[in-house]
Every structure is written in C-alpha cells, then in structure tokens.
Coordinates of C-alpha atoms in Angstrom, one line a residue:
Chain A
M1357 CA 1.7 -26.0 13.3
K1358 CA 1.5 -24.1 10.1
K1359 CA 3.1 -20.6 10.4
Y1360 CA 1.2 -18.8 7.7
E1361 CA -0.7 -19.3 4.4
I1362 CA -1.1 -17.0 1.4
L1363 CA -4.8 -16.7 0.5
E1364 CA -6.4 -16.0 -2.9
H1365 CA -7.0 -12.4 -3.7
T1366 CA -7.5 -10.8 -7.2
T1367 CA -5.2 -7.8 -6.7
D1368 CA -3.5 -7.8 -3.4
L1369 CA -1.6 -10.1 -1.0
K1370 CA -3.8 -11.7 1.7
I1371 CA -2.1 -13.7 4.5
R1372 CA -3.4 -15.8 7.3
A1373 CA -0.9 -16.4 10.1
F1374 CA -1.0 -18.6 13.2
G1375 CA 0.7 -18.8 16.5
K1376 CA 0.5 -20.6 19.8
T1377 CA 1.2 -17.2 21.5
K1378 CA 0.6 -13.7 20.3
E1379 CA 4.4 -13.2 19.9
E1380 CA 4.5 -16.1 17.6
L1381 CA 1.5 -14.8 15.7
F1382 CA 3.2 -11.4 15.1
L1383 CA 6.5 -13.1 14.1
N1384 CA 4.7 -15.5 11.7
M1385 CA 2.7 -12.8 10.0
L1386 CA 6.0 -10.9 9.6
N1387 CA 7.6 -13.9 8.0
G1388 CA 4.6 -14.3 5.7
M1389 CA 4.9 -10.6 4.7
F1390 CA 8.5 -11.0 3.6
F1391 CA 7.8 -14.3 2.0
G1392 CA 4.9 -12.7 0.1
A1393 CA 7.2 -9.9 -1.0
G1394 CA 9.7 -12.4 -2.4
A1395 CA 12.6 -10.9 -0.5
K1396 CA 16.0 -12.2 -1.7
T1397 CA 18.4 -11.6 1.1
E1398 CA 22.2 -11.5 1.4
N1399 CA 24.0 -13.8 3.7
Q1400 CA 25.2 -11.2 6.2
E1401 CA 25.0 -10.5 9.9
F1402 CA 21.8 -9.2 11.4
T1403 CA 21.4 -5.6 12.2
P1404 CA 19.2 -5.1 15.3
R1405 CA 16.8 -2.1 15.3
K1406 CA 14.5 -1.1 18.1
I1407 CA 10.9 -0.3 17.6
K1408 CA 8.2 1.0 20.0
I1409 CA 4.6 1.2 19.0
K1410 CA 1.4 2.4 20.7
S1411 CA -1.9 1.8 19.0
A1412 CA -5.6 2.7 19.3
D1413 CA -6.7 -0.9 19.7
E1414 CA -5.6 -4.5 19.7
Q1415 CA -6.2 -5.1 16.0
S1416 CA -4.4 -1.8 15.0
L1417 CA -1.3 -2.9 16.9
L1418 CA -0.7 -5.7 14.4
V1419 CA -1.2 -3.4 11.4
D1420 CA 1.0 -0.7 13.0
F1421 CA 3.7 -3.2 13.8
L1422 CA 3.8 -4.5 10.2
S1423 CA 3.6 -1.0 8.8
E1424 CA 6.6 0.1 11.0
V1425 CA 8.6 -2.9 9.9
L1426 CA 7.7 -2.2 6.2
A1427 CA 8.9 1.4 6.5
Q1428 CA 12.1 0.2 8.1
S1429 CA 12.6 -2.3 5.3
D1430 CA 12.1 0.4 2.7
I1431 CA 14.4 2.9 4.4
N1432 CA 17.2 0.4 5.3
N1433 CA 16.8 -2.0 2.4
E1434 CA 16.5 -4.9 4.8
A1435 CA 14.2 -7.8 5.5
Y1436 CA 13.3 -8.7 9.1
L1437 CA 12.7 -12.3 9.8
E1438 CA 13.5 -12.3 13.5
V1439 CA 11.9 -10.4 16.3
K1440 CA 12.6 -10.2 20.0
F1441 CA 9.6 -8.8 21.9
E1442 CA 10.5 -6.9 25.1
K1443 CA 6.9 -6.0 25.7
L1444 CA 3.7 -7.1 23.9
A1445 CA 0.6 -5.8 25.6
K1446 CA -2.9 -5.3 24.1
T1447 CA -2.2 -2.0 22.4
E1448 CA 1.6 -1.5 23.0
L1449 CA 4.8 -3.2 22.0
E1450 CA 8.5 -2.8 22.3
A1451 CA 10.8 -5.0 20.3
K1452 CA 14.1 -5.5 18.6
I1453 CA 13.8 -6.5 14.9
F1454 CA 16.8 -8.0 13.2
G1455 CA 17.5 -7.0 9.6
V1456 CA 19.4 -8.6 6.8
P1457 CA 20.3 -6.7 3.6
V1458 CA 17.9 -7.3 0.7
K1459 CA 19.2 -7.8 -2.9
S1460 CA 15.7 -7.5 -4.4
F1461 CA 12.0 -7.9 -3.7
G1462 CA 9.7 -9.9 -6.1
I1463 CA 6.8 -7.7 -5.1
E1464 CA 6.8 -4.2 -3.6
I1465 CA 4.3 -4.2 -0.7
K1466 CA 2.9 -0.7 -0.6
A1467 CA 1.0 -0.9 2.7
V1468 CA -0.6 -3.0 5.4
T1469 CA -4.4 -2.4 5.3
Y1470 CA -7.2 -2.7 7.8
H1471 CA -9.4 -4.2 5.1
G1472 CA -10.9 -7.5 6.3
L1473 CA -8.5 -7.5 9.3
E1474 CA -9.1 -10.3 11.8
I1475 CA -7.3 -11.4 14.9
K1476 CA -8.8 -14.1 17.0
K1477 CA -7.8 -16.5 19.8
N1478 CA -9.2 -20.0 19.7
S1479 CA -8.4 -23.3 21.5
G1480 CA -5.4 -23.9 19.3
G1481 CA -3.9 -20.4 19.7
W1482 CA -4.0 -17.2 17.8
E1483 CA -4.9 -16.6 14.2
A1484 CA -4.9 -13.4 12.1
T1485 CA -5.7 -12.3 8.5
V1486 CA -4.2 -9.2 6.9
L1487 CA -4.5 -7.7 3.4
F1488 CA -1.4 -6.1 2.0
D1489 CA -1.6 -3.6 -0.8
I1490 CA 0.8 -4.5 -3.6
Chain B
M277 CA -15.1 -17.4 -6.3
T278 CA -18.6 -15.9 -6.7
F279 CA -20.4 -13.7 -4.2
N280 CA -24.1 -14.1 -4.5
M281 CA -25.0 -10.8 -3.0
F282 CA -25.6 -9.3 -6.5
D283 CA -26.9 -10.4 -9.8
K284 CA -27.8 -8.5 -12.9
S285 CA -31.4 -8.1 -11.7
N286 CA -30.1 -5.6 -9.0
F287 CA -29.1 -3.3 -11.8
K288 CA -31.1 -0.9 -13.8
K289 CA -29.8 -0.7 -17.4
I290 CA -29.4 2.9 -18.3
S291 CA -27.7 2.2 -21.6
N292 CA -25.7 -0.6 -23.2
Q293 CA -22.6 0.7 -21.4
L294 CA -24.2 2.0 -18.1
W295 CA -25.8 0.2 -15.1
E296 CA -27.2 1.6 -12.0
I297 CA -27.9 0.3 -8.5
S298 CA -30.6 2.5 -6.9
K299 CA -30.1 4.4 -3.7
D300 CA -32.7 2.3 -1.9
F301 CA -30.7 -1.0 -2.5
R302 CA -29.0 -0.5 0.9
S303 CA -30.3 1.7 3.6
D304 CA -27.0 3.5 4.2
M305 CA -26.5 4.6 0.6
R306 CA -26.7 8.3 0.1
V307 CA -26.6 8.2 -3.8
P308 CA -27.0 5.6 -6.5
A309 CA -24.0 3.6 -7.7
R310 CA -23.2 3.5 -11.4
I311 CA -21.0 1.2 -13.3
Y312 CA -19.8 1.7 -16.9
A313 CA -19.5 -1.8 -18.5
S314 CA -20.8 -3.9 -21.3
E315 CA -23.2 -6.6 -20.2
K316 CA -20.5 -9.3 -20.6
M317 CA -18.1 -7.3 -18.5
L318 CA -20.7 -6.7 -15.8
E319 CA -20.9 -10.5 -15.3
G320 CA -17.2 -10.6 -14.6
I321 CA -17.4 -7.6 -12.3
L322 CA -20.0 -9.4 -10.2
E323 CA -17.5 -12.2 -9.4
D324 CA -15.5 -10.3 -6.8
R325 CA -16.4 -7.8 -4.1
S326 CA -16.0 -4.6 -6.2
V327 CA -19.7 -3.8 -6.4
D328 CA -20.0 -4.1 -2.7
Q329 CA -17.1 -1.8 -2.3
L330 CA -18.7 0.7 -4.7
I331 CA -21.9 0.7 -2.6
N332 CA -19.8 1.4 0.4
V333 CA -18.5 4.5 -1.4
A334 CA -22.1 5.6 -2.0
T335 CA -22.5 5.8 1.8
L336 CA -19.8 8.4 2.4
P337 CA -20.9 11.7 3.9
G338 CA -21.3 14.5 1.3
I339 CA -21.0 12.3 -1.8
L340 CA -22.7 14.0 -4.8
K341 CA -24.7 12.5 -7.6
Y342 CA -23.3 8.9 -7.9
A343 CA -20.6 6.6 -6.8
L344 CA -19.1 5.8 -10.2
A345 CA -17.1 2.9 -11.5
M346 CA -15.2 2.5 -14.7
P347 CA -15.2 -0.8 -16.8
D348 CA -11.7 -1.6 -15.4
I349 CA -13.2 -1.8 -11.9
H350 CA -11.8 -4.5 -9.6
E351 CA -11.7 -5.3 -6.0
G352 CA -9.4 -3.2 -3.8
Y353 CA -9.8 -2.2 -0.2
G354 CA -12.0 0.7 0.9
F355 CA -12.8 2.1 -2.6
P356 CA -12.8 -0.3 -5.5
I357 CA -10.0 0.3 -8.1
G358 CA -11.7 2.2 -11.0
G359 CA -13.8 4.3 -8.7
V360 CA -14.8 8.0 -8.9
A361 CA -16.5 10.0 -6.2
A362 CA -17.2 13.8 -5.9
M363 CA -17.6 15.2 -2.4
D364 CA -19.3 18.3 -1.3
V365 CA -16.6 20.6 0.1
K366 CA -18.8 21.8 3.0
R367 CA -20.5 18.6 4.1
G368 CA -18.3 16.0 2.6
V369 CA -15.2 14.0 3.5
I370 CA -11.8 13.3 2.0
S371 CA -10.6 9.7 2.1
P372 CA -7.0 8.4 1.7
G373 CA -8.7 5.1 0.7
G374 CA -10.3 7.0 -2.2
V375 CA -6.9 7.9 -3.6
G376 CA -5.0 4.7 -2.8
Y377 CA -1.6 4.1 -1.2
D378 CA 0.3 4.9 -4.4
I379 CA -0.6 8.6 -4.5
N380 CA -0.4 10.0 -8.0
C381 CA 0.3 6.7 -9.7
G382 CA 0.1 7.8 -13.3
V383 CA 1.3 7.6 -16.8
R384 CA 3.2 9.7 -19.3
L385 CA 3.8 9.3 -23.0
L386 CA 6.8 10.5 -24.9
A387 CA 6.7 10.8 -28.7
S388 CA 9.9 10.4 -30.7
S389 CA 10.6 11.8 -34.1
F390 CA 11.5 8.4 -35.5
L391 CA 9.3 5.8 -37.3
H392 CA 9.3 2.2 -36.4
S393 CA 11.2 1.2 -39.6
E394 CA 14.0 3.6 -38.7
L395 CA 14.5 2.2 -35.2
V396 CA 14.1 -1.6 -35.7
P397 CA 17.9 -2.3 -35.7
H398 CA 18.4 -0.3 -32.5
L399 CA 15.5 -1.4 -30.3
V400 CA 17.5 -4.0 -28.4
D401 CA 20.2 -1.5 -27.6
L402 CA 17.6 1.1 -26.5
A403 CA 15.9 -1.4 -24.2
N404 CA 19.2 -2.5 -22.7
Q405 CA 20.4 1.1 -22.1
I406 CA 17.1 2.2 -20.6
S407 CA 16.9 -0.8 -18.3
R408 CA 20.5 0.0 -17.2
D409 CA 19.9 3.7 -16.6
V410 CA 16.4 3.7 -14.9
P411 CA 16.7 2.0 -11.6
S412 CA 13.8 0.0 -10.2
G413 CA 14.8 1.2 -6.7
V414 CA 13.3 -1.9 -5.1
G415 CA 15.6 -3.4 -2.5
R416 CA 18.5 -1.1 -3.2
G417 CA 17.1 2.3 -3.7
G418 CA 18.0 4.7 -6.5
R419 CA 21.2 6.3 -7.5
L420 CA 20.4 9.8 -6.1
I421 CA 20.2 10.3 -2.4
L422 CA 18.4 13.5 -1.4
K423 CA 19.0 15.6 1.7
E424 CA 15.9 16.4 3.8
K425 CA 15.8 20.0 2.5
E426 CA 15.9 18.7 -1.1
V427 CA 13.0 16.3 -0.4
D428 CA 11.0 19.2 1.0
E429 CA 11.7 21.2 -2.1
I430 CA 10.5 18.4 -4.3
L431 CA 7.4 17.9 -2.2
E432 CA 6.4 21.5 -2.6
G433 CA 7.7 22.0 -6.1
G434 CA 7.1 18.8 -8.0
S435 CA 8.2 18.6 -11.6
V436 CA 8.8 22.4 -11.6
K437 CA 11.7 21.9 -9.1
V438 CA 13.4 19.1 -11.0
V439 CA 13.0 20.9 -14.4
A440 CA 14.6 24.0 -12.8
Q441 CA 17.5 21.7 -11.9
G442 CA 18.0 20.6 -15.5
Y443 CA 15.9 17.5 -15.6
G444 CA 13.7 18.4 -18.5
E445 CA 12.2 21.3 -20.4
K446 CA 9.7 24.0 -19.5
N447 CA 7.4 22.5 -22.2
D448 CA 7.2 19.4 -20.1
L449 CA 5.5 21.3 -17.3
E450 CA 2.8 22.6 -19.6
K451 CA 2.0 19.1 -20.7
T452 CA 1.7 17.6 -17.2
E453 CA -1.6 17.5 -15.4
E454 CA -1.5 20.4 -12.8
G455 CA 1.7 21.6 -14.4
G456 CA 3.5 18.9 -12.4
C457 CA 2.8 20.7 -9.1
L458 CA -0.4 20.5 -7.2
K459 CA -1.1 23.7 -5.3
G460 CA -1.5 23.6 -1.5
A461 CA 1.3 21.0 -0.9
D462 CA 2.9 21.4 2.5
A463 CA 6.1 19.4 3.2
S464 CA 5.8 20.0 6.9
L465 CA 2.7 17.7 7.0
V466 CA 4.7 14.8 5.5
S467 CA 6.2 12.6 8.3
A468 CA 10.0 12.2 8.7
R469 CA 9.4 8.5 8.1
A470 CA 7.8 9.2 4.7
K471 CA 10.6 11.5 3.7
G472 CA 13.1 8.9 4.8
R473 CA 11.5 6.4 2.4
G474 CA 11.6 8.9 -0.4
R475 CA 15.2 10.0 -0.1
D476 CA 16.6 7.4 -2.5
Q477 CA 13.5 6.8 -4.6
L478 CA 13.4 9.8 -6.9
G479 CA 13.9 8.6 -10.5
T480 CA 13.0 5.0 -9.7
L481 CA 10.4 2.9 -11.4
G482 CA 9.3 0.5 -8.6
S483 CA 7.8 -2.9 -9.3
G484 CA 4.4 -4.6 -9.6
N485 CA 2.4 -3.3 -12.5
H486 CA 4.8 -0.3 -13.0
F487 CA 6.7 -0.4 -16.3
L488 CA 8.4 1.4 -19.1
E489 CA 7.6 0.5 -22.7
I490 CA 8.9 1.4 -26.1
Q491 CA 5.9 1.3 -28.4
R492 CA 4.7 1.7 -32.0
V493 CA 1.7 3.8 -32.9
E494 CA -0.3 1.0 -34.7
K495 CA -3.4 2.9 -35.6
I496 CA -4.7 6.4 -35.6
F497 CA -8.5 6.8 -35.1
L498 CA -8.8 10.6 -35.0
P499 CA -6.0 12.0 -37.3
E500 CA -6.7 15.7 -36.6
V501 CA -6.6 15.2 -32.9
A502 CA -3.5 12.9 -33.1
K503 CA -1.7 15.6 -35.1
I504 CA -2.3 18.2 -32.3
F505 CA -1.1 15.5 -29.8
G506 CA 2.1 15.2 -31.9
M507 CA 1.4 11.6 -33.0
R508 CA 1.4 9.8 -36.3
E509 CA 1.1 6.2 -37.5
N510 CA 4.1 4.0 -37.0
Q511 CA 5.8 6.5 -34.8
I512 CA 7.9 5.3 -31.9
T513 CA 6.7 6.3 -28.4
V514 CA 7.8 5.6 -24.8
M515 CA 5.4 5.1 -22.0
I516 CA 6.2 5.5 -18.3
H517 CA 3.9 4.1 -15.6
T518 CA 4.9 4.7 -12.0
G519 CA 3.9 6.8 -8.9
S520 CA 5.1 8.3 -5.6
R521 CA 6.9 5.1 -4.4
G522 CA 7.4 4.5 -0.6
L523 CA 7.0 8.1 0.2
G524 CA 3.5 8.2 -1.0
H525 CA 2.7 4.8 0.5
Q526 CA 3.8 6.1 3.9
V527 CA 1.8 9.3 3.6
A528 CA -1.4 7.2 3.0
T529 CA -0.5 4.9 5.8
D530 CA 0.1 7.8 8.3
Y531 CA -3.2 9.5 7.5
V532 CA -5.4 6.3 7.3
R533 CA -4.1 5.6 10.9
L534 CA -4.8 9.1 12.0
M535 CA -8.3 9.3 10.6
D536 CA -9.2 5.7 11.8
A537 CA -8.6 6.8 15.4
K538 CA -10.5 10.0 15.0
L539 CA -13.7 8.7 13.3
P540 CA -15.8 8.4 16.5
S541 CA -15.2 12.0 17.3
W542 CA -16.6 13.0 13.9
K543 CA -19.5 10.6 14.4
I544 CA -18.6 8.9 11.1
E545 CA -19.6 5.3 10.8
L546 CA -18.0 3.3 8.0
P547 CA -18.7 -0.2 6.6
D548 CA -14.9 -0.7 6.0
R549 CA -12.0 0.7 8.0
E550 CA -10.1 1.3 4.8
L551 CA -12.7 4.0 3.9
A552 CA -11.2 6.1 6.8
S553 CA -12.1 9.6 6.0
A554 CA -12.0 13.1 7.6
P555 CA -14.5 15.9 7.1
L556 CA -13.1 18.3 4.4
D557 CA -13.5 21.2 6.8
S558 CA -11.6 19.5 9.6
E559 CA -8.0 20.2 10.4
E560 CA -7.1 16.5 9.7
G561 CA -8.9 16.6 6.3
Q562 CA -7.0 19.7 5.3
R563 CA -3.7 18.3 6.5
Y564 CA -4.3 15.1 4.5
F565 CA -5.0 17.0 1.4
K566 CA -1.8 19.1 1.8
A567 CA 0.3 16.0 2.5
M568 CA -1.3 14.1 -0.4
A569 CA -0.6 17.0 -2.7
A570 CA 3.1 16.9 -1.6
A571 CA 3.3 13.1 -2.3
A572 CA 1.6 13.8 -5.7
N573 CA 4.3 16.3 -6.4
F574 CA 7.0 13.7 -5.6
A575 CA 5.3 11.4 -8.1
W576 CA 5.4 14.0 -10.8
A577 CA 9.0 14.8 -10.1
N578 CA 9.7 11.0 -10.2
R579 CA 8.2 10.6 -13.7
Q580 CA 10.0 13.8 -14.8
M581 CA 13.4 12.4 -13.6
I582 CA 12.7 9.1 -15.3
T583 CA 11.8 10.9 -18.5
E584 CA 15.2 12.7 -18.4
L585 CA 17.0 9.4 -17.8
V586 CA 15.2 7.8 -20.7
R587 CA 16.0 10.9 -23.0
R588 CA 19.7 10.6 -22.1
A589 CA 19.8 6.9 -22.8
W590 CA 17.9 7.5 -26.1
E591 CA 20.5 10.0 -27.3
K592 CA 23.4 8.0 -26.0
V593 CA 22.3 5.0 -28.1
L594 CA 21.0 6.7 -31.2
S595 CA 23.5 9.5 -31.7
H596 CA 26.2 7.0 -32.8
K597 CA 23.9 5.0 -35.0
I598 CA 21.4 7.2 -36.9
S599 CA 21.0 10.8 -37.9
G600 CA 17.9 12.8 -37.0
K601 CA 16.4 14.4 -34.0
Y602 CA 16.8 12.5 -30.7
N603 CA 14.1 14.3 -28.9
L604 CA 11.3 12.6 -26.9
D605 CA 8.5 15.1 -26.6
L606 CA 6.1 14.8 -23.8
V607 CA 2.6 14.2 -25.1
Y608 CA 1.0 14.4 -21.7
D609 CA 1.2 13.1 -18.1
V610 CA -1.9 12.0 -16.2
A611 CA -2.5 11.0 -12.6
H612 CA -4.9 8.1 -11.9
N613 CA -4.8 7.9 -8.1
I614 CA -5.5 11.4 -6.7
A615 CA -8.0 13.7 -5.0
K616 CA -8.4 17.3 -6.3
F617 CA -10.6 20.3 -5.9
E618 CA -12.4 20.8 -9.2
E619 CA -15.4 22.7 -10.4
H620 CA -18.2 20.7 -12.0
E621 CA -21.8 21.4 -13.1
I622 CA -24.4 19.7 -11.0
D623 CA -28.1 20.3 -11.6
G624 CA -27.2 23.4 -13.8
E625 CA -25.0 25.0 -11.2
K626 CA -21.2 25.2 -11.0
V627 CA -20.1 23.5 -7.8
K628 CA -16.6 23.1 -6.3
V629 CA -16.1 19.5 -5.3
C630 CA -13.3 17.3 -3.9
L631 CA -13.0 14.7 -6.6
H632 CA -11.5 11.3 -5.7
R633 CA -10.1 9.3 -8.6
K634 CA -8.8 5.9 -7.6
G635 CA -7.7 4.0 -10.7
A636 CA -9.5 6.5 -12.9
T637 CA -8.1 9.1 -15.2
R638 CA -9.1 12.8 -15.7
A639 CA -10.7 13.2 -19.1
F640 CA -11.5 16.9 -19.4
G641 CA -13.2 17.9 -22.5
P642 CA -12.7 21.0 -24.7
G643 CA -12.7 24.4 -23.1
R644 CA -11.5 23.6 -19.6
E645 CA -9.1 26.3 -18.4
E646 CA -7.0 23.7 -16.5
L647 CA -5.8 22.4 -19.9
P648 CA -2.8 23.7 -21.7
E649 CA -3.7 26.1 -24.5
I650 CA -2.5 23.5 -27.1
Y651 CA -5.1 21.0 -25.9
R652 CA -7.9 23.4 -25.0
E653 CA -9.8 23.0 -28.2
T654 CA -9.5 19.2 -28.5
G655 CA -9.8 18.2 -24.9
Q656 CA -7.0 16.6 -22.9
P657 CA -5.0 13.5 -24.0
V658 CA -6.1 10.5 -21.8
L659 CA -3.4 7.8 -21.5
I660 CA -4.7 4.3 -20.9
P661 CA -1.8 1.7 -20.4
G662 CA -2.6 -1.9 -21.3
S663 CA -1.3 -4.8 -19.3
M664 CA 2.3 -6.0 -20.1
G665 CA 2.6 -7.1 -23.7
T666 CA -0.8 -5.8 -24.8
A667 CA -1.9 -2.6 -26.5
S668 CA -2.2 0.8 -24.8
Y669 CA -4.5 3.7 -25.9
V670 CA -4.4 7.4 -26.3
M671 CA -7.8 8.9 -26.0
V672 CA -9.2 12.4 -25.7
G673 CA -11.5 13.9 -23.0
T674 CA -15.0 14.8 -23.9
D675 CA -18.0 17.0 -23.0
V676 CA -19.9 13.8 -22.1
A677 CA -17.3 13.0 -19.5
M678 CA -17.8 16.5 -18.1
A679 CA -21.6 16.0 -17.9
E680 CA -21.7 12.3 -16.7
S681 CA -18.5 11.3 -14.9
F682 CA -17.0 14.5 -13.4
G683 CA -14.6 14.5 -16.3
S684 CA -13.3 11.0 -15.6
T685 CA -12.7 7.8 -17.5
C686 CA -10.9 4.4 -17.0
H687 CA -7.2 4.0 -16.2
G688 CA -6.1 0.6 -17.7
A689 CA -7.1 -3.0 -18.2
G690 CA -8.0 -3.8 -14.7
R691 CA -6.9 -7.0 -13.0
R692 CA -9.2 -10.1 -13.1
M693 CA -7.0 -12.9 -11.7
S694 CA -4.8 -13.2 -8.6
R695 CA -1.0 -13.1 -8.9
A696 CA -0.9 -16.7 -7.5
E697 CA -3.4 -17.9 -10.1
S698 CA -1.4 -16.1 -12.8
R699 CA 1.8 -17.9 -11.7
R700 CA 0.0 -21.2 -11.7
R701 CA -1.2 -20.8 -15.3
V702 CA 1.9 -19.6 -17.0
S703 CA 5.6 -19.9 -16.2
G704 CA 7.9 -16.9 -16.5
Q705 CA 10.1 -18.7 -19.2
T706 CA 7.0 -19.6 -21.3
L707 CA 5.6 -16.1 -21.1
K708 CA 9.0 -14.5 -22.0
K709 CA 9.2 -16.8 -25.0
E710 CA 5.6 -16.0 -26.0
L711 CA 6.2 -12.2 -25.8
E712 CA 9.5 -12.6 -27.7
A713 CA 7.7 -14.6 -30.3
Q714 CA 5.5 -11.6 -30.9
G715 CA 8.6 -9.6 -31.4
I716 CA 8.5 -7.9 -28.0
I717 CA 11.8 -7.4 -26.2
V718 CA 11.5 -8.2 -22.5
R719 CA 13.9 -6.7 -19.9
C720 CA 12.7 -7.8 -16.5
A721 CA 14.8 -8.6 -13.4
S722 CA 12.5 -11.4 -12.2
L723 CA 10.6 -14.0 -14.2
S724 CA 8.1 -14.4 -11.4
G725 CA 7.4 -10.7 -11.5
L726 CA 6.8 -11.2 -15.2
T727 CA 4.2 -13.9 -14.8
E728 CA 2.2 -12.0 -12.2
E729 CA 1.7 -9.3 -14.7
A730 CA 0.8 -11.7 -17.6
P731 CA -1.8 -10.5 -20.0
L732 CA -4.2 -13.3 -19.0
A733 CA -4.4 -11.9 -15.5
Y734 CA -6.0 -8.7 -16.8
K735 CA -9.2 -7.8 -18.6
D736 CA -9.0 -7.1 -22.3
I737 CA -7.9 -3.5 -22.8
D738 CA -9.7 -3.3 -26.1
E739 CA -13.0 -4.2 -24.4
V740 CA -12.4 -1.7 -21.6
V741 CA -11.6 1.1 -24.0
E742 CA -14.5 0.2 -26.3
V743 CA -16.9 0.7 -23.4
V744 CA -15.7 4.2 -22.5
H745 CA -15.4 5.1 -26.2
R746 CA -19.1 4.1 -26.8
A747 CA -20.2 5.7 -23.6
G748 CA -18.5 8.8 -24.8
L749 CA -16.4 9.3 -21.6
A750 CA -13.3 9.5 -23.9
K751 CA -12.7 9.0 -27.6
K752 CA -10.1 6.7 -29.2
V753 CA -7.2 8.7 -30.8
A754 CA -4.5 6.1 -31.2
R755 CA -3.7 2.5 -30.4
L756 CA -0.1 1.7 -29.3
V757 CA 1.5 -1.7 -29.4
P758 CA 4.6 -2.7 -27.3
L759 CA 8.0 -3.3 -28.8
A760 CA 10.0 -3.5 -25.6
V761 CA 8.9 -3.9 -22.0
I762 CA 11.2 -2.9 -19.2
K763 CA 10.3 -3.8 -15.6
G764 CA 12.3 -3.5 -12.5
E765 CA 11.2 -6.7 -10.8

C-alpha cells in the first residue's frame, strides 16, 4: 500500500496520505510532510516528546496534530518520522513523537492549512489530503 | 490543469489593464471582484483557482468597494496571493488568511556608495562573506538566542528595539514602513509556542523564495525621483526579502484555529475554512490584530538585524580592498503580507478601514502623512523583487493607487508553475551554470532549492510591472539586475 503521494500545486505542498488504520494515516501524512520538507537528518538516537491535542472536530485533529509536530520541529530542530499513539479518538489524541536532529530542510513548511482538507474512510482504509503552506 | 468555471466572457473589460467580475456573478458576493492584468496575463490567471479565491474574498462581511487582485495573482489558500481587501471597521472582519502565514513578509533595499565598475573585483568575496554571516536559520536556528523577555521587547518594539541595541541607525527607522514598529502590538497575545519558535530566528533569512541579492541599477526611468530615493545608474544595491519566520507562522496558525472554532457563534459562513475571520469589533478580532502586529514587528526587527549583518560583512570585505564609503543606506522597507488600519477616500468621504494586503505592496502617493518627510512629495518607494536571477524594480506610489486600489500595488513576479514541475524542467546544476553564464554569482545551500525558485517557475516580472505602471498604481523608477544571489536553502 502506498504511504503518501505529493500532488501537483502551483505554490504550495499538497499531500495525499493513506493508511489501513487512522494511526497509520496520521503517521504516513507525517512522513509525507517531512519528505516534502526535504529534511536531511543526522544519524543519532531518537528523542521522545509527548504531545496531547484536543480539537474542534475530526478533520481539525489531523491539522492540529501536524501543526503541533511542525512547531516542535521548528523549536527543537528535529524531524519526527515515528509516532506511538497512546490515544487516538475522534477529536483527541495523545502520543509520543520521536525526533532526530535535522541538518537542514530543503523547504520550510510555514503551516498546515484547512484549505481543501479531506479525510475519508473507504473499503481499503483511510485517505486524507492536506495542503501545506511553503 | 484548467478549471472551466471562468472564461474571459465572465469579465467586463474596464481598461486594457483592468477586468471586473460583477457582484451578481455569484449570489454570495457582496462587492465586485477586480483584477489588474493584461489580456494575455488574464488567460494565464484563469488556469488555476485564483479567480475563484478572489470571488470568495468578495463574500466576506464588511468588504468595501471591490475584492482586488494584482497582476502577480496566483492560487493560495483562503485569499489568493496578490489580493487586496478593505474592511469596514464596524461591520467588517479581520482574516489571518488575508495576511498569510508569513506575517510581514517584505522587502528592503540598501543603496551603496559604489558603482558596479568599482566593485566587480570584490563581488565574489562580498557574496561569500554575506552568505557566511547571514544564517538561513532553517534546521539549525540562528546564532542569537533570545530570552523570553527579549522576545517580548522585540514583539512590541520591532526595529526600534534592535536599533536601540546598536543594530542600525535611527535613519533606518524613518525609512521603514510604520517606522519599523506597528502600533497596538501586544506580546501577551502571542503564544509561548510562537515565542519558542522565534527565540533563535532573529537575524535569519529562512528558505523558499526568501533571498538576499547584490544588484546593479541597470536603468533609471524617473531621474528626479531616483535622486530623492538615493539611487543612480550603475550603483550597487542590496535587496533583502524575508519575514517573521516560524514565530509569525505560529501566530497565524494559532488564530486561524481559534477563529475557525468560533465562526458559528458569529454566524459567519465561509466558502473556504482558510478564510477564517473574526468581526473586527470582537475580542478575538482585536486580539488577532495585536498579535499580528507583534509578529509584524518581529519581521521588521529581523530585516533590520540582517541589514546590520550585511553592513558589517560589507565593511569587513571592502575596507581592506578599496577606499571610499562603506555605507549601505536604507532606501525603504515595505511589508507585503499585512493588515493595517488606514484612512481611505470612499465615495468622497474619508473612511477608516482595515486593509488586508496578501502578496500586495503599499503604494502610497504624494502627501500621505504616514510617509517620511523625504518621500512625502514624491510618494513612497515601492520595492518589487523579481524571481531569482531576474530583474527587480523600484517604483513610486501614486494618486491613482490611492483612488483605485487603496494605495496598493503588486509584490513580485508571482508563481505560475509548481515546484515539482520546476524541478522536472531544469536541474539545479544546469540552472546554476545558466545563472553563472549570465555573470550571476550563486550561493545557495541546496541545488534543489535553487531549481524550485527557477525563473521559469514565475511570471515575467517585466510584464507584471508594466501592467501596474500602465494602470498607474505605481510608476517605474529603476530596474535592478542581480549580480549575486544568496539563498539559505
């Protein structure tokens, strides 16, 4: 199963991610985000960081999750390619994200937007599309 | 990719440079939508969703006269890039999507006392020194780490604060839009998260389309005005293009989230969630303005710090090699992603509005009291950066802009091709060679970052500028060509 794909967009970074479960969907979108950002990481041990998010609705939870990780990435100069969800409900989540130091980013992602945001469940699993401002 | 929703027949031609979609095109429009473009450019504009996005702006509560777009318009989210909207302060809204995530992204121009012929032997050394001394700040942060109290002081003091600490001259403040400090900023309304992101980002360039360029004044169009701006033919200039970095991005993220959740309570229905807005007279609307002003001040302080880093690099290199004055005088600093309270004439009356410029530059004409005395007779300098490796322009604000576009004009070339498409069409190595063959020195950490900003990915800056020049929204003063491009990533 494909994890994510980068879609065409004139100005910004548009990613469609897939997952058999919602946890996998969130993880794959996260991987897509750091791939899209062109993160060059250093080969060092992971630093775990706890995050806890409560959102207004199901769609916002994905945006808020990615925004939280993006902020952590900017503050700690890390990329997060692994997540361990302790709770992933419809509008809430608790998780450990695992950071590795970043040497550089090819692109600076400014923000995760609601523009054209889609999350859907079909027979094959979950699918979401997110537009990142770069 | 073509969206068939619009074609040219949907537009009323007002002039060769101005097109209008009437208010009755869509039932939720409150005002008409107007686009400044040549007929040829309009055809390009119809190829993405930017017109649809402009029409969405025309639906916002309290919008006055028109939803306006400049010729560099392209698809964004919420507002299109290149959009201008004035909101009634009593009935209207303020929208973070009308400012953009990079709050107070902007441009400043520094004029040297040297001519091109004098600096030719030293350009490589200058480019190397500047690229060493101005950190990109992407991935590793900057060299200065601020304490929380210091971040607060920058948020409320902007350029004024950093100049007081020795990073620049008082004269720099006079030649910065809003004096480098937008009034009303309140650091307590900026989240700890945003401040955390900004702590190591002051004096950093960022990546993407942000850049630093050493340029040559190739042509002067209005000699009298150029003289007042401190510019002459073949002079060497330095242009800095950056914004409020992660701090500003977080402020926008925080307030889009806050407003998105509150929309039902204000009974505001929007065609795009990224248009999230708050009534200007609501607590949330007021809080956003004050937090946005704080982020705008961080951006001005950032450009001021970079200016000083460039000035020091300049003197370090040249003082051993050439005699003369090593000064780099600020011509002007303009914001092109911002919301501000301004007074404009509407139907013969002076009205206070909340003006959103997202990818649009203020272009105040002669006589406005906001302008420094030195530019009050000419109108303000308007700085239009080109895409990497192409020309940039200095223009001057006009009375026409005051009457037609709330004192606004374009902000740059405007993207027309995706980064992926750009990467497919040209390799980093080829592009670097092409630029170097034109005599342009390139200092860029990543070749892929270089291709994404390739000139072919952008509209032709000369065409964009010609449209606003002919429409009278700003007049050409000087054309600048790049000699060295410095990009973080």
